[in-house]
Tab-separated table of C-alpha atoms in Angstrom:
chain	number	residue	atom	x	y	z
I	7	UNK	CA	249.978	-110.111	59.643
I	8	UNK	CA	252.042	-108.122	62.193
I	9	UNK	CA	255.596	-106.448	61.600
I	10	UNK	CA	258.254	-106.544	64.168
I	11	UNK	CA	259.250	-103.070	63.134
I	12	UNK	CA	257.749	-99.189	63.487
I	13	UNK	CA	258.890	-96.750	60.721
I	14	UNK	CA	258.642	-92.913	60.877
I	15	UNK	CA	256.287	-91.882	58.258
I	16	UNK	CA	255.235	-88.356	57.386
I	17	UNK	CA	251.020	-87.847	56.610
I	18	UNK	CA	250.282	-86.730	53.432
I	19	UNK	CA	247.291	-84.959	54.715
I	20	UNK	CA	248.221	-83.304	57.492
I	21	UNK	CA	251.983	-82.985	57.620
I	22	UNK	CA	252.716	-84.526	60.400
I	23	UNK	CA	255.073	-87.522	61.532
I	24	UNK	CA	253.833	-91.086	62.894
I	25	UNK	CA	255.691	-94.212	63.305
I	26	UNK	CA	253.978	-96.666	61.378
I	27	UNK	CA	254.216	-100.823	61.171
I	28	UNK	CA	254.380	-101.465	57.705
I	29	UNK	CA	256.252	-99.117	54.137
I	30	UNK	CA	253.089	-98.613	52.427
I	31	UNK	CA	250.951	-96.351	55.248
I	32	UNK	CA	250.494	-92.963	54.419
I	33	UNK	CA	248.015	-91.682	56.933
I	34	UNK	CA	248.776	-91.210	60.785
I	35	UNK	CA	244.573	-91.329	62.033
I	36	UNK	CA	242.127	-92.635	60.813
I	37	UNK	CA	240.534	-88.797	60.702
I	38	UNK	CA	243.401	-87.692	57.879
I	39	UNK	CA	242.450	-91.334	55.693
I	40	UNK	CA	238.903	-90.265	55.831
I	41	UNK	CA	239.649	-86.624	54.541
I	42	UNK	CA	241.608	-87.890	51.566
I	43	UNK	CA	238.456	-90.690	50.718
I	44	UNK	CA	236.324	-87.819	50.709
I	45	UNK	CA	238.574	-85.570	48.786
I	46	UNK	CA	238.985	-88.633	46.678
I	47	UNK	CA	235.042	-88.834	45.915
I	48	UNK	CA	234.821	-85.207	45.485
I	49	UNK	CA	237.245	-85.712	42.274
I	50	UNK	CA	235.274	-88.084	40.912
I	51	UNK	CA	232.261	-86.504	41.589
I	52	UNK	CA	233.182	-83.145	39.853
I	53	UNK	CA	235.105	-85.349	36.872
I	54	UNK	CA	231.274	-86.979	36.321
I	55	UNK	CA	229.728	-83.449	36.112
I	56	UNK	CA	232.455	-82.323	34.082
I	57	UNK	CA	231.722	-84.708	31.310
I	58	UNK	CA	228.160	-84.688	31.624
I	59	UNK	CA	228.097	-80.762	31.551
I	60	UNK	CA	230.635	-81.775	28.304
I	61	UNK	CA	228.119	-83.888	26.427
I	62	UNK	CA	224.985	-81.618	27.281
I	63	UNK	CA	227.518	-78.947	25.402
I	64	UNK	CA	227.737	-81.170	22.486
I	65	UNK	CA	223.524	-82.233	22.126
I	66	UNK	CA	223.123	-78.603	22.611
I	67	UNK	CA	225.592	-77.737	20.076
I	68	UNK	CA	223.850	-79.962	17.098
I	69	UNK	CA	220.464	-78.671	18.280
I	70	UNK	CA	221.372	-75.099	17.639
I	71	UNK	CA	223.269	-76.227	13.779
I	72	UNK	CA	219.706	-78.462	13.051
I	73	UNK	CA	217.795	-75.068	14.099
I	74	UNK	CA	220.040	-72.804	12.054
I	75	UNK	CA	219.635	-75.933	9.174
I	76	UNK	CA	215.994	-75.262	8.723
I	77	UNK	CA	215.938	-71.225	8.639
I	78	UNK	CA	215.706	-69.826	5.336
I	79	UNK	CA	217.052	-66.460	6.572
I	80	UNK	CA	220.058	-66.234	9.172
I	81	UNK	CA	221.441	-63.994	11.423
I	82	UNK	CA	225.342	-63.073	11.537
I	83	UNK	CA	226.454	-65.333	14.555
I	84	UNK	CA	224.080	-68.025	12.870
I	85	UNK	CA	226.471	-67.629	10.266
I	86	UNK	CA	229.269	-68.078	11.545
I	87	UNK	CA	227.950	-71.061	13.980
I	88	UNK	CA	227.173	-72.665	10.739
I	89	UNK	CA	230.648	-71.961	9.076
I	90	UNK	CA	232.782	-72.467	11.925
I	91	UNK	CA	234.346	-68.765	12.111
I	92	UNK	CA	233.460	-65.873	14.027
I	93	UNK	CA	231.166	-63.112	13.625
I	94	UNK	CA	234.004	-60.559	12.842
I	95	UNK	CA	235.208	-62.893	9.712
I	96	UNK	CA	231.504	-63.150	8.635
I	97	UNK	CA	231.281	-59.156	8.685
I	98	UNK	CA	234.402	-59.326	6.473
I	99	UNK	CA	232.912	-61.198	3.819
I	100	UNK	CA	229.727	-59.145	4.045
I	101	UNK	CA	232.001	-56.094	3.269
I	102	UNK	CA	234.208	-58.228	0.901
I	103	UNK	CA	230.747	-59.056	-1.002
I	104	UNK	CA	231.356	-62.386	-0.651
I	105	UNK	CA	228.182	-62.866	1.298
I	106	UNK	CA	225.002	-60.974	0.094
I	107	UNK	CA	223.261	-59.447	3.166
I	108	UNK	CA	220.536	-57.122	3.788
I	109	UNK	CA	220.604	-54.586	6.568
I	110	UNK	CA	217.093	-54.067	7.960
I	111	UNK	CA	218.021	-51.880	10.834
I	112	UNK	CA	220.724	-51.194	13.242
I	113	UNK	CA	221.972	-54.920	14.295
I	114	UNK	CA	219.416	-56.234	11.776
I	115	UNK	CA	221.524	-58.226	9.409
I	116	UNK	CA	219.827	-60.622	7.741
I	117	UNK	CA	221.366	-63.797	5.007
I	118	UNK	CA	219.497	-65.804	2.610
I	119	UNK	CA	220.693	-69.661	3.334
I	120	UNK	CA	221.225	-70.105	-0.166
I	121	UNK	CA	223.845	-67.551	-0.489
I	122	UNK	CA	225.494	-69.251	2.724
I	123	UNK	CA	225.415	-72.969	0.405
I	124	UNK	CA	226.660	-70.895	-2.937
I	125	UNK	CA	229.463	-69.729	-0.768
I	126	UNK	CA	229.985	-73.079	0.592
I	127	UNK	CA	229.902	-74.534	-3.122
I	128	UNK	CA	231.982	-72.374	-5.001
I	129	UNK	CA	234.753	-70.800	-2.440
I	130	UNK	CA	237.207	-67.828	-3.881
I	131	UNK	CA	240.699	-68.233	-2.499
I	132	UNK	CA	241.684	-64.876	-4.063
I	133	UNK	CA	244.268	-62.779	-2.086
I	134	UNK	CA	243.740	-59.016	-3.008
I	135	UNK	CA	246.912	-57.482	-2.060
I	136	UNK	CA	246.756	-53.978	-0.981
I	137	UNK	CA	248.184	-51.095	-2.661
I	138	UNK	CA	251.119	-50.035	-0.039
I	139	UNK	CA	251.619	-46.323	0.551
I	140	UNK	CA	255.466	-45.539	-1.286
I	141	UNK	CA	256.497	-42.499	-0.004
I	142	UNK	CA	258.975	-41.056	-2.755
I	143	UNK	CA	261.768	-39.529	-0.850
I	144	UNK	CA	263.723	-36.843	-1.514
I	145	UNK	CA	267.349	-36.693	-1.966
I	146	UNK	CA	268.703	-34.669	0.731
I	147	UNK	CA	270.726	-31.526	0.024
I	148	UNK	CA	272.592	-29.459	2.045
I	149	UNK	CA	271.008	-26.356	0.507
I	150	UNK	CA	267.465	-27.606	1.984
I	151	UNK	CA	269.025	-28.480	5.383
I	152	UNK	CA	269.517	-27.202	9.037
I	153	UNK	CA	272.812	-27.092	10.476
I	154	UNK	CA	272.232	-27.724	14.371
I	155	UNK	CA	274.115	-24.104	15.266
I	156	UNK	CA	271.423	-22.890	12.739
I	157	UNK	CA	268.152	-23.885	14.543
I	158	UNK	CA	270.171	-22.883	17.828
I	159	UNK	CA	270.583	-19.148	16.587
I	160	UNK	CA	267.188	-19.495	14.718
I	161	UNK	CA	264.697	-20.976	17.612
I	162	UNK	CA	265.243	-20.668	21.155
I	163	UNK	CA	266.099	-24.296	21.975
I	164	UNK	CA	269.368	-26.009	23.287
I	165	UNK	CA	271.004	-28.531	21.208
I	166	UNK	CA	270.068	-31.692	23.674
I	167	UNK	CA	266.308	-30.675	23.112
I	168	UNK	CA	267.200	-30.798	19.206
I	169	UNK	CA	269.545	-34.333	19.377
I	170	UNK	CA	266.881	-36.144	21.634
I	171	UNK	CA	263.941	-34.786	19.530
I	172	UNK	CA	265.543	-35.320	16.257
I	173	UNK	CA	266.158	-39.288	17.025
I	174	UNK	CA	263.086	-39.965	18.783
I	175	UNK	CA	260.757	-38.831	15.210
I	176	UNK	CA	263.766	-40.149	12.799
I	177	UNK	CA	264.529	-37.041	11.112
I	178	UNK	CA	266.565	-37.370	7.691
I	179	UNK	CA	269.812	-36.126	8.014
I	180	UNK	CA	273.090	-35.562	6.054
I	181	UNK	CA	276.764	-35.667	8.020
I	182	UNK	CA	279.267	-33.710	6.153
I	183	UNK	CA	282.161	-33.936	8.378
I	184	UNK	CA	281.718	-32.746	11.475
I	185	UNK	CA	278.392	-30.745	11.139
I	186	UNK	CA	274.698	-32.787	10.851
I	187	UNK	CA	272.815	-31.094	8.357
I	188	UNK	CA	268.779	-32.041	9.157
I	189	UNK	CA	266.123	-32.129	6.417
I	190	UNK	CA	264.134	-28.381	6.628
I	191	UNK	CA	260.609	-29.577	5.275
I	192	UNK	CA	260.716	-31.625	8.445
I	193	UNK	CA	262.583	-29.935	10.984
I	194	UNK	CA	260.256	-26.934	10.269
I	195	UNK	CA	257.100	-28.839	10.936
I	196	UNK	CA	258.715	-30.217	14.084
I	197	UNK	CA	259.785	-26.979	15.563
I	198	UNK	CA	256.233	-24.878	14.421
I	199	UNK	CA	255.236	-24.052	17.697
I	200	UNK	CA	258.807	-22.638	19.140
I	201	UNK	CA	259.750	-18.870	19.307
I	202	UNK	CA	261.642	-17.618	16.102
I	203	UNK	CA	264.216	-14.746	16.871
């Protein structure tokens, strides 16, 4: 069936623009609707690999778990294939002594299955919370502080250097009107290596 009409149509391969006889074209030569059929088939083809490479994953996958099944003594990373977690978490639980291991030689840990299944049986979901350093802080007196005309007079540093240094390592301070007064335990480590006068 013919059409009295031509309509400009741009190719969706190549770019270009081609009158053509009917809405629904999309190719100006028969060169550019062979390209996308091939490019087509090339989808398809790599889609197919794709899942095949997918399933061989997968039968590969339950070969290694029945081989790690039927050893009696496993390696780390057969432990954690066999848990589901990764070889770091399985170290943890070695160090934890959640998991009894034996080391035979650099990179020669070696777990009894059973204590993998008595894990597996009987899991502890205790949280051990550690101990957090408290640092108990002084109060702050003027008596054990630097004025910032002090440590001018006293080390041979301008008072920028002392401002920019001061905020940048949080030093504890005191501001009694219009004087700073800095902490002297730290200020003194701070300035250590600077001349005294």
């Amino acid at each position: 069936m013919s059409s009295n009409f031509t309509i400009t149509r741009i190719c969706q391969i190549c770019g270009n623009e081609f009158l053509a006889k009917t809405t629904v074209t999309m190719y100006c030569s028969q060169h550019c609707r062979k390209q996308n059929q091939m490019a087509q088939e090339r989808k398809a083809k790599l889609a197919r690999s794709e899942a095949e490479v997918k399933v061989l994953k997968e039968v590969n996958t339950i070969k290694q778990r029945a081989l790690i099944l039927d050893k009696d003594i496993l390696l780390v990373k057969d432990v954690a294939a066999l848990i589901g977690c990764s070889t770091k978490a399985v170290y943890n639980m070695i160090n934890d002594g959640r998991i009894k291991a034996s080391n035979l030689g650099v990179r020669q840990i070696k777990i009894k299955r059973s204590d993998i299944d008595k894990l597996l049986e009987n899991p502890k979901f205790e949280v051990v919370p550690k101990p957090k350093n408290i640092k108990v802080v002084e109060p702050l007196k003027i008596d054990n502080c630097y004025s910032i005309p002090e440590l001018v007079s006293k080390f041979e540093v301008t008072r920028d250097l002392l401002y920019t240094m001061f905020r940048r390592k949080n030093v504890p301070k005191i501001p009694k009107g219009r004087e700073v007064f800095y902490s002297k335990k730290v200020v003194d480590k701070l300035l250590r290596g600077y001349k005294i006068r």
